[in-house]
Structure formats: C-alpha cells, structure tokens
CSV table of C-alpha atoms in Angstrom, one decimal:
chain,number,residue,atom,x,y,z
A,5,MET,CA,-0.3,0.0,0.0
A,6,SER,CA,1.5,3.6,-0.8
A,7,ILE,CA,0.7,7.0,-0.5
A,8,ILE,CA,1.2,9.3,-2.8
A,9,HIS,CA,3.0,11.9,-1.2
A,10,LYS,CA,4.4,14.0,-4.0
A,11,ARG,CA,1.2,15.2,-6.6
A,12,PRO,CA,2.2,14.3,-10.9
A,13,ALA,CA,0.7,16.1,-12.9
A,14,LEU,CA,-1.0,13.7,-14.4
A,15,GLN,CA,-2.9,10.4,-13.2
A,16,THR,CA,-4.9,8.4,-15.5
A,17,PHE,CA,-6.9,5.3,-14.2
A,18,SER,CA,-9.0,2.8,-17.2
A,19,GLY,CA,-11.7,1.0,-16.5
A,20,ILE,CA,-12.0,1.9,-12.2
A,21,HIS,CA,-15.6,1.2,-10.0
A,22,ILE,CA,-16.6,3.9,-8.8
A,23,THR,CA,-17.2,3.0,-4.6
A,24,GLY,CA,-21.0,2.9,-4.2
A,25,ILE,CA,-21.9,2.7,-7.8
A,26,GLN,CA,-22.4,-1.1,-8.8
A,27,GLY,CA,-22.1,-2.2,-12.8
A,28,LYS,CA,-20.8,0.4,-14.1
A,29,ARG,CA,-16.6,1.5,-14.5
A,30,PHE,CA,-15.4,4.8,-15.1
A,31,ASP,CA,-12.3,6.1,-17.2
A,32,ILE,CA,-10.9,9.1,-14.5
A,33,VAL,CA,-8.3,11.4,-15.3
A,34,ILE,CA,-6.3,13.6,-12.5
A,35,GLN,CA,-4.9,17.1,-13.3
A,36,ASP,CA,-2.8,18.8,-10.8
A,37,GLY,CA,-4.6,17.4,-8.0
A,38,ARG,CA,-8.0,17.5,-9.0
A,39,PHE,CA,-10.6,15.4,-10.6
A,40,THR,CA,-10.7,17.2,-14.1
A,41,SER,CA,-12.4,13.9,-16.5
A,42,ILE,CA,-15.0,11.2,-15.3
A,43,VAL,CA,-16.1,9.5,-18.1
A,44,GLU,CA,-18.4,6.2,-18.0
A,45,GLU,CA,-16.9,3.6,-19.9
A,46,GLU,CA,-18.6,1.7,-22.5
A,47,PRO,CA,-19.5,-1.7,-21.3
A,48,GLN,CA,-17.7,-4.6,-21.4
A,49,LEU,CA,-19.1,-8.6,-22.9
A,50,LYS,CA,-16.8,-9.6,-19.8
A,51,GLU,CA,-14.6,-8.6,-16.9
A,52,PRO,CA,-10.4,-8.6,-16.4
A,53,ALA,CA,-9.6,-12.2,-16.6
A,54,HIS,CA,-8.0,-11.9,-12.7
A,55,SER,CA,-9.6,-10.3,-10.2
A,56,ASP,CA,-6.9,-8.6,-8.7
A,57,GLN,CA,-7.1,-6.0,-12.2
A,58,ARG,CA,-10.4,-4.7,-10.6
A,59,LEU,CA,-10.3,-1.7,-8.4
A,60,TRP,CA,-12.3,0.6,-6.7
A,61,ILE,CA,-12.0,4.4,-6.0
A,62,SER,CA,-13.9,6.2,-3.2
A,63,PRO,CA,-13.1,10.3,-1.9
A,64,GLY,CA,-11.0,10.1,1.2
A,65,ILE,CA,-12.3,10.0,4.3
A,66,ILE,CA,-13.3,12.8,6.4
A,67,ASP,CA,-12.3,12.2,11.0
A,68,LEU,CA,-14.6,14.9,12.0
A,69,HIS,CA,-13.0,14.7,15.4
A,70,THR,CA,-9.5,13.5,16.3
A,71,HIS,CA,-6.8,14.1,18.7
A,72,LEU,CA,-3.8,14.5,16.8
A,73,ALA,CA,-1.4,15.4,18.9
A,74,TRP,CA,-2.2,13.7,21.9
A,75,THR,CA,0.3,10.7,23.0
A,76,ASP,CA,-1.5,8.8,26.0
A,77,PHE,CA,-4.9,8.6,26.8
A,78,ASP,CA,-4.0,10.8,30.6
A,79,HIS,CA,-2.3,13.4,29.6
A,80,GLY,CA,0.6,13.7,32.8
A,81,ASP,CA,2.2,10.6,30.8
A,82,GLN,CA,2.1,13.4,27.2
A,83,LEU,CA,3.5,15.8,29.7
A,84,LYS,CA,6.6,13.1,30.5
A,85,ARG,CA,7.8,12.2,27.3
A,86,ASP,CA,10.6,13.8,26.1
A,87,SER,CA,9.5,16.9,23.2
A,88,ARG,CA,11.1,14.8,20.3
A,89,GLU,CA,9.3,11.5,20.8
A,90,VAL,CA,6.6,13.6,20.9
A,91,GLU,CA,6.7,14.7,18.3
A,92,ALA,CA,7.5,12.4,16.1
A,93,MET,CA,4.8,10.3,18.1
A,94,GLN,CA,2.1,12.8,16.4
A,95,ALA,CA,4.1,12.0,13.0
A,96,ASP,CA,3.6,8.9,12.8
A,97,ALA,CA,-0.6,9.2,14.1
A,98,PHE,CA,-0.7,11.0,10.7
A,99,ALA,CA,1.2,8.0,9.3
A,100,ALA,CA,-1.4,6.4,10.1
A,101,THR,CA,-3.7,8.2,10.4
A,102,LEU,CA,-3.4,9.0,6.0
A,103,ARG,CA,-2.7,5.2,5.5
A,104,THR,CA,-6.3,4.1,6.4
A,105,GLY,CA,-7.5,6.3,4.1
A,106,VAL,CA,-8.3,9.6,5.9
A,107,THR,CA,-6.9,12.3,4.1
A,108,THR,CA,-9.0,14.8,5.5
A,109,ALA,CA,-9.1,15.5,9.8
A,110,ARG,CA,-10.9,18.4,12.2
A,111,ASP,CA,-8.9,18.1,15.2
A,112,ALA,CA,-10.8,18.8,18.4
A,113,GLY,CA,-8.6,20.6,20.6
A,114,GLY,CA,-4.7,19.4,20.9
A,115,ILE,CA,-2.6,20.4,18.4
A,116,LEU,CA,-1.9,24.0,17.1
A,117,PRO,CA,-1.9,25.1,13.3
A,118,SER,CA,2.0,26.3,14.0
A,119,THR,CA,2.2,21.7,15.0
A,120,ILE,CA,0.8,20.7,11.6
A,121,ARG,CA,2.7,22.9,9.8
A,122,HIS,CA,5.4,21.4,11.2
A,123,LEU,CA,5.0,17.7,10.3
A,124,VAL,CA,3.1,18.2,7.2
A,125,GLN,CA,6.8,19.8,6.3
A,126,HIS,CA,9.6,18.3,7.7
A,127,TYR,CA,7.7,14.5,7.6
A,128,GLN,CA,6.0,14.7,4.2
A,129,GLN,CA,2.4,13.8,6.1
A,130,PRO,CA,-0.2,15.4,3.5
A,131,LEU,CA,-3.0,15.2,6.0
A,132,ARG,CA,-5.6,17.7,5.9
A,133,VAL,CA,-5.8,19.3,8.8
A,134,GLN,CA,-8.9,21.7,10.2
A,135,THR,CA,-8.0,22.7,13.9
A,136,SER,CA,-9.8,24.2,17.7
A,137,SER,CA,-6.2,24.4,18.6
A,138,ASP,CA,-7.5,24.2,22.5
A,139,MET,CA,-11.2,23.4,24.8
A,140,LEU,CA,-13.4,26.1,26.6
A,141,GLY,CA,-14.1,24.2,29.8
A,142,ALA,CA,-15.6,23.8,33.5
A,143,ALA,CA,-11.8,25.6,34.5
A,144,ASP,CA,-12.8,28.4,31.6
A,145,ALA,CA,-17.2,29.0,33.6
A,146,ARG,CA,-15.1,32.9,34.9
A,147,GLY,CA,-17.7,34.5,32.8
A,148,VAL,CA,-17.5,35.9,29.6
A,149,GLN,CA,-15.0,38.8,29.8
A,150,HIS,CA,-12.2,35.9,30.8
A,151,LEU,CA,-14.5,33.4,27.9
A,152,GLY,CA,-13.3,36.5,25.3
A,153,GLU,CA,-9.3,37.0,26.1
A,154,ARG,CA,-9.3,32.7,26.3
A,155,MET,CA,-10.9,32.9,22.7
A,156,ALA,CA,-8.4,35.8,21.7
A,157,GLN,CA,-5.5,33.6,22.4
A,158,ILE,CA,-7.5,30.6,20.2
A,159,PHE,CA,-8.2,33.2,17.2
A,160,GLY,CA,-4.2,34.5,17.4
A,161,THR,CA,-3.2,30.7,16.9
A,162,GLY,CA,-4.9,30.8,13.9
A,163,ALA,CA,-7.5,27.9,14.1
A,164,GLY,CA,-10.8,27.5,12.4
A,165,TRP,CA,-12.9,26.0,15.3
A,166,ILE,CA,-14.0,27.1,18.5
A,167,LYS,CA,-14.3,23.6,21.3
A,168,ILE,CA,-16.7,24.0,23.8
A,169,MET,CA,-17.1,21.4,26.6
A,170,ALA,CA,-20.4,21.5,27.1
A,171,THR,CA,-20.5,18.5,29.7
A,172,GLY,CA,-18.2,16.6,31.2
A,173,GLY,CA,-17.2,12.8,29.6
A,174,LEU,CA,-15.7,9.8,30.8
A,175,GLY,CA,-14.2,11.5,33.5
A,176,ALA,CA,-17.3,12.7,34.6
A,177,PRO,CA,-20.2,11.0,37.5
A,178,THR,CA,-22.8,9.3,35.4
A,179,GLU,CA,-24.8,11.1,37.5
A,180,LYS,CA,-23.4,14.6,36.5
A,181,VAL,CA,-22.7,14.1,33.0
A,182,LEU,CA,-25.0,16.0,32.0
A,183,GLU,CA,-24.6,19.1,33.5
A,184,PRO,CA,-23.3,22.1,31.9
A,185,ASN,CA,-20.1,23.4,32.3
A,186,PHE,CA,-21.5,27.1,31.8
A,187,SER,CA,-24.2,29.1,31.9
A,188,GLU,CA,-26.3,29.8,29.2
A,189,GLU,CA,-25.0,33.1,28.6
A,190,GLU,CA,-21.7,32.2,28.9
A,191,PHE,CA,-22.6,29.4,25.8
A,192,ALA,CA,-24.6,31.8,23.7
A,193,PHE,CA,-21.6,34.2,24.3
A,194,ILE,CA,-19.0,31.8,23.0
A,195,VAL,CA,-20.7,31.3,20.3
A,196,ARG,CA,-21.2,34.7,19.4
A,197,ASN,CA,-18.2,35.4,19.4
A,198,ALA,CA,-17.1,32.8,17.2
A,199,HIS,CA,-19.2,33.3,14.9
A,200,ALA,CA,-18.4,36.9,14.8
A,201,HIS,CA,-14.6,35.8,13.8
A,202,HIS,CA,-15.7,33.7,11.6
A,203,LYS,CA,-15.3,30.5,13.6
A,204,LYS,CA,-17.7,27.3,13.4
A,205,VAL,CA,-18.1,25.8,16.8
A,206,LEU,CA,-18.3,22.3,17.7
A,207,VAL,CA,-19.4,21.3,21.3
A,208,HIS,CA,-18.8,18.0,23.4
A,209,THR,CA,-22.3,17.4,25.2
A,210,TRP,CA,-23.0,14.2,26.0
A,211,GLY,CA,-27.1,15.2,26.2
A,212,GLY,CA,-29.2,17.0,28.3
A,213,VAL,CA,-29.3,20.6,27.9
A,214,THR,CA,-26.3,21.9,25.8
A,215,ILE,CA,-28.0,20.2,22.9
A,216,ASP,CA,-31.0,22.0,23.0
A,217,TRP,CA,-28.4,25.3,23.8
A,218,SER,CA,-26.7,23.9,20.4
A,219,ILE,CA,-29.3,24.0,18.4
A,220,GLU,CA,-30.8,28.1,19.3
A,221,ALA,CA,-27.6,29.4,19.5
A,222,GLY,CA,-26.4,27.9,15.7
A,223,VAL,CA,-23.6,25.9,16.2
A,224,GLU,CA,-22.0,24.2,13.8
A,225,SER,CA,-21.7,20.6,15.1
A,226,ILE,CA,-22.6,18.1,18.4
A,227,GLU,CA,-20.6,15.7,19.2
A,228,HIS,CA,-20.8,12.3,21.1
A,229,GLY,CA,-24.4,12.8,21.6
A,230,MET,CA,-25.8,9.6,22.6
A,231,PHE,CA,-28.0,10.5,25.5
A,232,LEU,CA,-30.2,12.9,22.4
A,233,SER,CA,-34.1,13.2,22.9
A,234,GLU,CA,-35.9,12.2,19.6
A,235,GLU,CA,-37.4,15.6,20.1
A,236,GLN,CA,-34.0,16.9,20.5
A,237,ALA,CA,-33.5,14.9,16.7
A,238,GLY,CA,-36.3,15.9,14.7
A,239,ARG,CA,-34.6,20.5,16.3
A,240,LEU,CA,-31.2,19.4,15.3
A,241,ALA,CA,-33.2,18.9,11.5
A,242,GLU,CA,-34.4,21.5,11.0
A,243,SER,CA,-31.9,23.5,12.1
A,244,GLY,CA,-29.0,22.2,10.5
A,245,VAL,CA,-26.7,21.6,13.1
A,246,ALA,CA,-24.6,18.3,12.3
A,247,PHE,CA,-24.4,15.3,14.3
A,248,VAL,CA,-20.8,14.0,14.9
A,249,PRO,CA,-21.9,10.6,17.6
A,250,THR,CA,-18.1,9.0,17.5
A,251,THR,CA,-19.6,5.8,18.3
A,252,SER,CA,-16.6,3.0,18.6
A,253,ILE,CA,-14.4,4.7,20.8
A,254,TYR,CA,-17.2,4.1,24.2
A,255,ARG,CA,-17.2,0.7,22.5
A,256,ILE,CA,-13.5,1.0,22.9
A,257,ALA,CA,-13.5,2.6,25.6
A,258,ALA,CA,-16.3,-0.4,27.8
A,259,ASP,CA,-13.4,-2.9,27.0
A,260,PRO,CA,-11.1,-3.5,30.5
A,261,LYS,CA,-9.0,-5.4,27.9
A,262,GLY,CA,-9.1,-3.7,25.3
A,263,VAL,CA,-6.6,-1.4,24.0
A,264,LEU,CA,-6.9,1.3,26.0
A,265,GLU,CA,-6.9,-1.0,29.7
A,266,LEU,CA,-9.4,2.2,31.3
A,267,ASN,CA,-10.2,1.4,35.3
A,268,PRO,CA,-13.3,-0.2,36.3
A,269,VAL,CA,-15.0,2.9,36.4
A,270,ILE,CA,-14.7,4.6,33.4
A,271,CYS,CA,-15.0,0.9,31.4
A,272,ASP,CA,-18.8,1.3,33.0
A,273,ARG,CA,-18.9,5.0,32.0
A,274,ALA,CA,-17.9,4.0,28.7
A,275,ALA,CA,-20.3,0.5,28.3
A,276,ARG,CA,-23.2,3.1,29.3
A,277,ALA,CA,-22.4,5.6,26.5
A,278,ALA,CA,-21.8,2.7,24.2
A,279,GLU,CA,-25.7,1.6,24.8
A,280,ALA,CA,-27.0,4.8,24.9
A,281,HIS,CA,-25.7,5.9,21.6
A,282,SER,CA,-27.6,3.1,19.6
A,283,ALA,CA,-31.2,4.8,20.5
A,284,ALA,CA,-29.4,8.1,19.7
A,285,ILE,CA,-28.4,7.6,16.0
A,286,GLY,CA,-31.8,6.0,15.4
A,287,TYR,CA,-33.0,9.3,16.7
A,288,ALA,CA,-31.1,11.1,13.9
A,289,LYS,CA,-31.3,8.7,11.0
A,290,LYS,CA,-35.4,9.0,11.7
A,291,ALA,CA,-35.5,12.6,11.5
A,292,GLY,CA,-32.4,13.6,9.2
A,293,VAL,CA,-30.2,14.7,11.1
A,294,ARG,CA,-27.1,14.8,9.0
A,295,ILE,CA,-24.4,12.8,10.7
A,296,GLY,CA,-20.6,13.2,10.3
A,297,PHE,CA,-18.3,10.8,11.3
A,298,GLY,CA,-16.2,11.3,14.0
A,299,THR,CA,-13.7,9.1,16.6
A,300,ASP,CA,-12.1,10.8,18.6
A,301,TYR,CA,-9.5,9.1,18.5
A,302,ALA,CA,-5.9,9.7,19.9
A,303,THR,CA,-2.8,7.7,21.6
A,304,PRO,CA,-0.9,5.0,18.4
A,305,ALA,CA,-3.5,2.1,19.4
A,306,LEU,CA,-6.1,3.7,17.9
A,307,HIS,CA,-4.3,6.3,15.5
A,308,GLY,CA,-4.9,4.4,12.0
A,309,TYR,CA,-7.6,2.2,12.9
A,310,ASN,CA,-10.1,4.6,12.2
A,311,LEU,CA,-12.4,2.6,9.4
A,312,GLN,CA,-14.3,0.7,13.0
A,313,GLU,CA,-16.2,4.2,12.9
A,314,LEU,CA,-18.3,2.1,10.0
A,315,ASP,CA,-19.2,-0.4,11.2
A,316,THR,CA,-20.5,0.4,14.9
A,317,LEU,CA,-22.3,3.0,12.5
A,318,MET,CA,-23.5,-0.1,11.1
A,319,ASP,CA,-24.3,-2.2,13.8
A,320,TYR,CA,-26.5,1.1,15.5
A,321,GLY,CA,-28.6,1.1,12.8
A,322,LEU,CA,-27.3,3.0,9.4
A,323,THR,CA,-27.1,1.2,6.4
A,324,ARG,CA,-23.8,1.2,4.0
A,325,ALA,CA,-24.2,4.0,1.8
A,326,GLU,CA,-25.5,6.2,4.5
A,327,ALA,CA,-21.9,5.0,7.0
A,328,TRP,CA,-19.8,6.3,3.8
A,329,LYS,CA,-21.8,9.3,3.3
A,330,SER,CA,-21.2,11.0,6.9
A,331,ALA,CA,-17.4,9.5,5.8
A,332,THR,CA,-17.7,11.7,2.6
A,333,GLU,CA,-20.0,14.1,1.0
A,334,SER,CA,-21.4,14.6,4.1
A,335,ALA,CA,-18.7,15.4,6.1
A,336,ALA,CA,-17.0,17.6,3.4
A,337,GLY,CA,-20.6,19.5,4.2
A,338,ILE,CA,-20.0,20.4,8.0
A,339,LEU,CA,-16.4,21.3,6.9
A,340,GLY,CA,-17.6,23.7,5.1
A,341,SER,CA,-16.0,22.2,2.0
A,342,GLY,CA,-18.9,20.6,0.4
A,343,SER,CA,-17.9,21.9,-2.8
A,344,GLU,CA,-14.6,20.3,-3.1
A,345,LEU,CA,-14.2,16.9,-0.8
A,346,GLY,CA,-16.1,14.2,-0.4
A,347,ARG,CA,-16.8,13.6,-3.9
A,348,ILE,CA,-15.3,11.7,-6.6
A,349,ALA,CA,-16.6,14.1,-9.0
A,350,GLU,CA,-15.0,16.7,-11.7
A,351,GLY,CA,-13.2,20.1,-9.9
A,352,TYR,CA,-13.4,18.4,-6.9
A,353,ILE,CA,-10.1,17.7,-4.9
A,354,ALA,CA,-8.5,13.9,-5.5
A,355,ASP,CA,-8.1,12.1,-1.9
A,356,ALA,CA,-9.0,10.0,-2.5
A,357,VAL,CA,-8.3,5.8,-1.7
A,358,ILE,CA,-7.8,3.4,-4.3
A,359,TYR,CA,-8.6,0.0,-3.3
A,360,ASN,CA,-7.9,-4.2,-4.6
A,361,ALA,CA,-12.0,-4.9,-3.7
A,362,ASP,CA,-15.3,-3.3,-3.6
A,363,PRO,CA,-15.7,-1.6,-0.3
A,364,TYR,CA,-19.1,-2.3,-0.1
A,365,GLN,CA,-18.7,-5.8,0.3
A,366,ALA,CA,-16.0,-5.7,3.0
A,367,ARG,CA,-17.3,-7.8,6.6
A,368,ASN,CA,-15.7,-5.5,8.6
A,369,ALA,CA,-12.7,-2.5,9.0
A,370,GLU,CA,-9.6,-4.8,9.3
A,371,GLN,CA,-10.9,-6.2,5.3
A,372,LEU,CA,-12.1,-3.1,3.9
A,373,ARG,CA,-7.9,-1.6,5.7
A,374,ASN,CA,-6.4,-5.2,3.8
A,375,SER,CA,-7.5,-3.6,1.2
A,376,ILE,CA,-6.2,-0.5,0.5
A,377,VAL,CA,-4.2,-0.1,-2.6
A,378,SER,CA,-3.0,3.3,-2.1
A,379,VAL,CA,-3.8,6.5,-0.7
A,380,LEU,CA,-4.0,9.4,-3.2
A,381,THR,CA,-4.0,13.6,-1.2
A,382,GLY,CA,-4.8,16.4,-4.3
A,383,ALA,CA,-3.1,18.5,-1.1
A,384,GLN,CA,-1.0,21.8,-1.8
A,385,GLU,CA,0.8,22.6,0.8
A,386,ALA,CA,-1.2,25.8,1.7
A,387,ASP,CA,-4.8,24.1,2.0
A,388,LEU,CA,-3.7,21.7,4.7
A,389,ILE,CA,-3.7,23.4,7.4
A,390,LYS,CA,-6.7,25.6,8.2
C-alpha cells in the first residue's frame, strides 16, 4: 500500500469502479490534484480475466473528530515524554491516519496550526487538517470577559474552529455528566463571539440542555450526543446542526481488556454511553439529521484504525451507504468544504482511496483496511491547515 505524497501533474485510471456505483466502470483523469475528467466506460462483454485487475476508488475519508497531538490517554503521561519523542509520535499519528484512507481530519483540540505545518513540511505527511487548537471547558466558566480573552488567544493561533466542552465526559460521574459546564449566557457568548470572528463551533455534549442551547445558538456540530432525545433530533434536523456521534470509541473504552486498558469505573461509564448511542443514532436517522463520521481517536493504539467507526455506525442502524456518506460527502459539508471534497466528481480535489476489492462488500474495517492499494492526496501545502 502506498500514499502519493508528491502529486504528479497527470494521473489516469482506466476502467475503475467508483465505490457505491454498481455495474459501471469509469475512465478517470486527475490533473494538478483535481479530478478533471470522469467518463463512464462503454459496457464490456466480460470482466478482466484476473480479479486483481479490478480496482475501486472512493473519496478520501474525512474524520471530523480526532486528537492528533495526544500520545497518551492521560495527558499527565504525555507531559513526562521528551519533546522529540512526542513530535515523532505525532508524525506517526499523521502517517497512520493517512494509511487508513483518512485524507482530511478535524482535530478536536490539542494541536496547533503551527505544529501541523511543521509535521506536514518536515515529515512530508500531506494530511489535510482543520483545528480548534484548544478546548473551552469548566475551568473557563468565569464570565464572558474571561471567555473573550481565552478566545482571543485561540483566534491568535489561526484555528478555524472553537470547541466547547459543554458537559463532562468519561471523567464525570454518571449522575452529573449532563450538567452544563457553562451558564446559558456564557455558552451563547462563546458561539456568538466565534461566529463574529468567522470561526465555526463544535460542541462536546453528552446530552441534556446543552443540546438545546447548541440548536438555539446555531453551532455547526454537536459531538457524542449519546443521550440525544427524539424531540431534540427533530430540532437538530430542522436547524441544520450536524451530529458527530463518535460511536466506536465508547465501545473500545468499555472493554477492560481492550487497547486502552482503562479502570473499571471508566469502563462502566463508557459501556453506559455505548448502550445509549444506538437509540440516539436511531432518532437522528429517523429525523433526517446530518450525521458525520468522527472517531475521537488518540494515542498510537487507535490512530490508523479509524475505519472501525463505519462498523459501529452500521451496527447502530445506518446503512452502508449512509455510513459512507457520513465519512465523505456529509463530512465535507460539515467542514464547509462540500464544493471541493467528499466526492469523486469533476473539479473536486483528488483526495481518494484506491482498493483492490469492492469496499461495499467488506465484512469489517479490518478487511476494508487490508484492501487499500493506495491513498491519493490532491493536496497543496497552503490548503492543508485551516
């Protein structure tokens, strides 16, 4: 499997299948990093003699919720590492993410645009990243003046997103996890101030009133949302606010013998969250909420296994086509890049994945990952960091 780091001036694919379009083959031309020609082939009398001559192409996967800077689940452990070791591990995270077919990521807190720029340039890993740089959490609930100062710091980093930790998470007691970290006034100020500075907003919320506040304020997306109610799902759909559930991380965290090896209390909280997610996905699907693909993956044990999220989304009720759309076309729209990413279409950036088997027939994420032949990026360095 290979990743195309330096885009050639011209690439062509003859008789390739486009994922999700059955029974048709296409001749595709990529020039200067964009799809310039996509023409359906004339129907052929027979398929290639050898199955290994058949290839499929899909848009590059977009992970809307990841943490590329984190090397350890406990941030205190990361602080014990040498800075050179941390940098090398972050570069490995970029490489692993690309290898699994993710060509665009939205980092949900922890990495600065300057760090991304260094990793892209120094390690030649052309991952397209949008970032929120930092997170506004309970420690920042000190009034709008303080929040304005904190947000000015984040704006100064060049981040394109503001992340609000509106509720607790796995670290919060079960009976308190839906309690707001901010007052309604503070929450509304954050969103209003972000939008006034042309920044988008994502909201970490497990549920409760902070979902209502998110809808009323017009944020771009809510994250996790496993305790989303049916009524809230309807309002999300009407408002256009997207839902990025990050389902697979909670099943992983719930396993006491899994790769994260968390303590029993955290595993129990994760299990409750995972159990609730299925209903939330059902409500969102029924209401027509725009669902986006996000993993919430961090640490070397998780980076590179992003495709597991597709499995979980389908286990929770999405069709294969719906799950793929959440990771491509819908995700691009949530980022505000729907006119140039997320589709195999003329004029679009040629971020794509080539497979040697039909992705729609893959039994699971492991089989899908193993069928990747190459990952293409139409990246121009200036466009990689936002």
